[in-house]
Amino acid sequence: MTPEAPAPNRSWRQPAVLTAALLSVAAGFAQFGPAAALADVAAEFGDVAVDPETVEQLALSGTVIGIGLSIIRFASLGSLAIAGAADVFGRRRVLLFSCAAGLMLTALTALSPSYWAFVAIFALGRPFLSATNAVAGVTAAEYTDTKNRAAAIVLIATGYAIGTGITLIARWAGGEGLGFRGLFGLAIVPVLLLPFAARKLRETRYFTELPAEQRPAALGRVPRPWVPRLLLLCVLTSGIGLITGPANTYVFIYGEQYLGLSIGALTLAGLSTGPLGLVGLLLGRWGADRLGRRVSAALAMVVAGAGGILLYSGPVEALLAGYLLTIAGQAAYAAPAGALDAELFRTSFRATVAGWLTVAGVLGASLGLLAFGFLWDQVGPATTAWLLFTPAALAGPLYFLLPETRGRELEDDEVAGRP
């Protein structure tokens, strides 16, 4: 039986929010694996060519890698139904189940006999990992009041970032002996800790007090009056995904096998994003609470896009500076966008909205990965970055078409009432 839920207006430091963040750590560790170990996967299943001036030097071509990564990203579309189930069965139950399923399937990829088998197995687990992060954000938002909500969203984002950092450290520390198989096999470790997390994670009071008749009759359904608002947010979320998908995923293989950087150098670069990412998260929280959710999210999108363009402009120095700038923009985006997403919709379909926005981010990132890999083969990474990231960054000001929710509680007629 689910423990009795505490009062909703609480600090972001309470055990349930901290536990949700720990589950995001596990999801981040598992989800970031294909990006961190992409060179190992390509080397295991491909043939290395000899031309150091083109992308054919990769063990697998940019197009093949892009297709595989896009399939994995597209698999996250299944997270809509999983996240939507949290509006029917509760945040706690779905969060624990999705985390366990995603981690176990990730561990199973260690047994992959081929590249496409690796893609297929990881794609099965991806929806559960994406849903874990989405429902963790909803849980954190519903546990906190307006003064603490942005901080709680920051904590969830920080947890995910810590998970990616653990992936980088594990790959670096394990060296060639660990390989991608050992790295993905480590995903079984957090599964063993889930029973302890279950003791601290309680159902949110917003859900427990929601009358059964107000819960959605069909998974994925959002009432018609809120659809235009949701569509606009989906466009914006796709835009940030179009930037961060290629920027976060191709950077390691670009640096390692295109610019000739060592695994150690790339690991240090990845770890150095931790402090800057934390600064970005804190700036995003400050902006969300002081300047407003909309302006902070819009500015962060522009910064992330500019960083992505710089990242792939050529020199090693540009890669490092651009990667750090992209991480800062992405981190600063999390708090204002996450708080706004939760505050613009009602409890009865808030998790479903989170699922739709996850889908939108997946579509944006998948399109970005596929297009980036294809265009890389045709015109090179620098031109590709300009073509993809510029329009996505310029979409940021569309946030001003949405109502501002700073300083409003979820129970204030469910923030904005009826659109």
Coordinates of N, CA and C in Angstrom, one line a residue, residues 87 91 138 141-142 206 222-234 337-354 356-357 402-403 405 409-419:
D87 N -0.8 9.3 -14.7 CA -2.0 10.0 -14.4 C -3.2 9.1 -14.0
R91 N 2.2 8.6 -9.7 CA 3.5 8.9 -10.0 C 4.5 7.9 -9.5
V138 N 7.6 15.7 -12.9 CA 6.3 15.9 -12.5 C 6.2 15.7 -11.0
A141 N 7.8 18.6 -9.2 CA 6.9 19.8 -9.3 C 5.7 19.8 -8.3
E142 N 5.1 18.6 -8.2 CA 3.9 18.5 -7.4 C 4.3 18.4 -5.9
Y206 N -1.2 15.8 -4.7 CA -2.1 16.3 -5.8 C -2.7 15.1 -6.5
V222 N -5.2 14.8 -24.0 CA -5.2 16.1 -23.4 C -6.5 16.8 -23.8
P223 N -7.2 17.4 -22.9 CA -8.5 18.1 -23.2 C -8.3 19.2 -24.3
R224 N -9.2 19.3 -25.2 CA -9.1 20.2 -26.4 C -8.7 21.6 -26.0
P225 N -9.2 22.2 -25.0 CA -8.8 23.6 -24.7 C -7.3 23.8 -24.5
W226 N -6.6 22.8 -24.1 CA -5.2 22.9 -23.8 C -4.3 22.5 -24.9
V227 N -4.9 22.0 -26.0 CA -4.1 21.5 -27.1 C -3.3 22.5 -27.8
P228 N -3.8 23.7 -28.1 CA -2.9 24.8 -28.7 C -1.7 25.1 -27.9
R229 N -1.9 25.2 -26.6 CA -0.8 25.5 -25.7 C 0.2 24.4 -25.7
L230 N -0.3 23.1 -25.7 CA 0.6 22.0 -25.7 C 1.4 21.9 -27.1
L231 N 0.7 22.2 -28.2 CA 1.4 22.2 -29.5 C 2.5 23.2 -29.5
L232 N 2.3 24.4 -29.0 CA 3.4 25.4 -29.0 C 4.6 24.9 -28.2
L233 N 4.3 24.3 -27.0 CA 5.4 23.8 -26.2 C 6.1 22.7 -26.8
C234 N 5.4 21.8 -27.6 CA 6.0 20.7 -28.3 C 7.0 21.3 -29.4
A337 N 11.9 26.1 -18.2 CA 11.0 25.3 -19.1 C 10.3 24.2 -18.3
G338 N 11.0 23.5 -17.4 CA 10.4 22.5 -16.6 C 9.3 23.0 -15.7
A339 N 9.5 24.1 -15.0 CA 8.5 24.7 -14.2 C 7.3 25.2 -15.0
L340 N 7.5 25.8 -16.1 CA 6.4 26.3 -16.9 C 5.6 25.2 -17.5
D341 N 6.3 24.1 -17.9 CA 5.6 22.9 -18.4 C 4.6 22.4 -17.4
A342 N 5.1 22.3 -16.1 CA 4.2 21.7 -15.1 C 3.1 22.7 -14.7
E343 N 3.4 24.0 -14.7 CA 2.5 25.0 -14.1 C 1.3 25.4 -15.1
L344 N 1.5 25.0 -16.4 CA 0.5 25.4 -17.4 C -0.6 24.5 -17.5
F345 N -0.6 23.3 -16.8 CA -1.6 22.3 -17.0 C -2.1 21.7 -15.7
R346 N -3.2 21.0 -15.8 CA -3.9 20.5 -14.6 C -3.3 19.2 -14.2
T347 N -3.5 18.8 -12.9 CA -3.0 17.6 -12.3 C -3.5 16.4 -13.0
S348 N -4.8 16.4 -13.5 CA -5.4 15.2 -14.1 C -4.7 14.8 -15.4
F349 N -3.9 15.7 -16.1 CA -3.2 15.3 -17.3 C -1.8 15.8 -17.3
R350 N -1.2 16.2 -16.1 CA 0.1 16.8 -16.1 C 1.2 15.8 -16.5
A351 N 1.1 14.6 -16.1 CA 2.1 13.6 -16.5 C 1.9 13.2 -18.0
T352 N 0.7 13.2 -18.5 CA 0.5 13.0 -19.9 C 1.2 14.1 -20.7
V353 N 1.0 15.4 -20.3 CA 1.7 16.5 -21.0 C 3.2 16.2 -20.9
A354 N 3.7 15.8 -19.8 CA 5.2 15.5 -19.7 C 5.6 14.5 -20.7
W356 N 4.0 13.9 -23.6 CA 4.0 14.5 -25.0 C 5.2 15.4 -25.2
L357 N 5.6 16.1 -24.2 CA 6.8 16.9 -24.3 C 8.1 16.1 -24.5
L402 N 3.1 32.3 -24.6 CA 2.5 31.6 -23.5 C 2.3 32.5 -22.3
P403 N 1.4 32.2 -21.4 CA 1.2 33.0 -20.2 C 2.4 32.8 -19.2
T405 N 3.9 32.1 -15.6 CA 3.3 31.4 -14.4 C 4.2 31.7 -13.2
E409 N 0.8 29.2 -7.7 CA 0.7 27.8 -7.1 C -0.1 26.9 -8.1
L410 N 0.2 25.6 -8.0 CA -0.6 24.7 -8.9 C -2.0 24.7 -8.5
E411 N -2.4 25.0 -7.3 CA -3.8 25.0 -6.9 C -4.5 26.3 -7.2
D412 N -3.8 27.3 -7.7 CA -4.5 28.5 -8.1 C -5.3 28.3 -9.4
D413 N -6.5 27.6 -9.2 CA -7.3 27.2 -10.4 C -6.4 26.5 -11.4
E414 N -5.6 25.6 -10.8 CA -4.6 24.8 -11.6 C -3.8 25.7 -12.4
V415 N -3.3 26.8 -11.8 CA -2.4 27.8 -12.3 C -3.1 28.8 -13.2
A416 N -3.5 28.4 -14.4 CA -4.1 29.4 -15.3 C -5.5 29.1 -15.6
G417 N -6.1 28.1 -14.9 CA -7.4 27.7 -15.2 C -7.6 27.2 -16.6
R418 N -8.6 27.7 -17.3 CA -8.9 27.3 -18.6 C -8.2 28.2 -19.6
P419 N -7.5 27.7 -20.6 CA -6.8 28.6 -21.5 C -7.8 29.5 -22.3

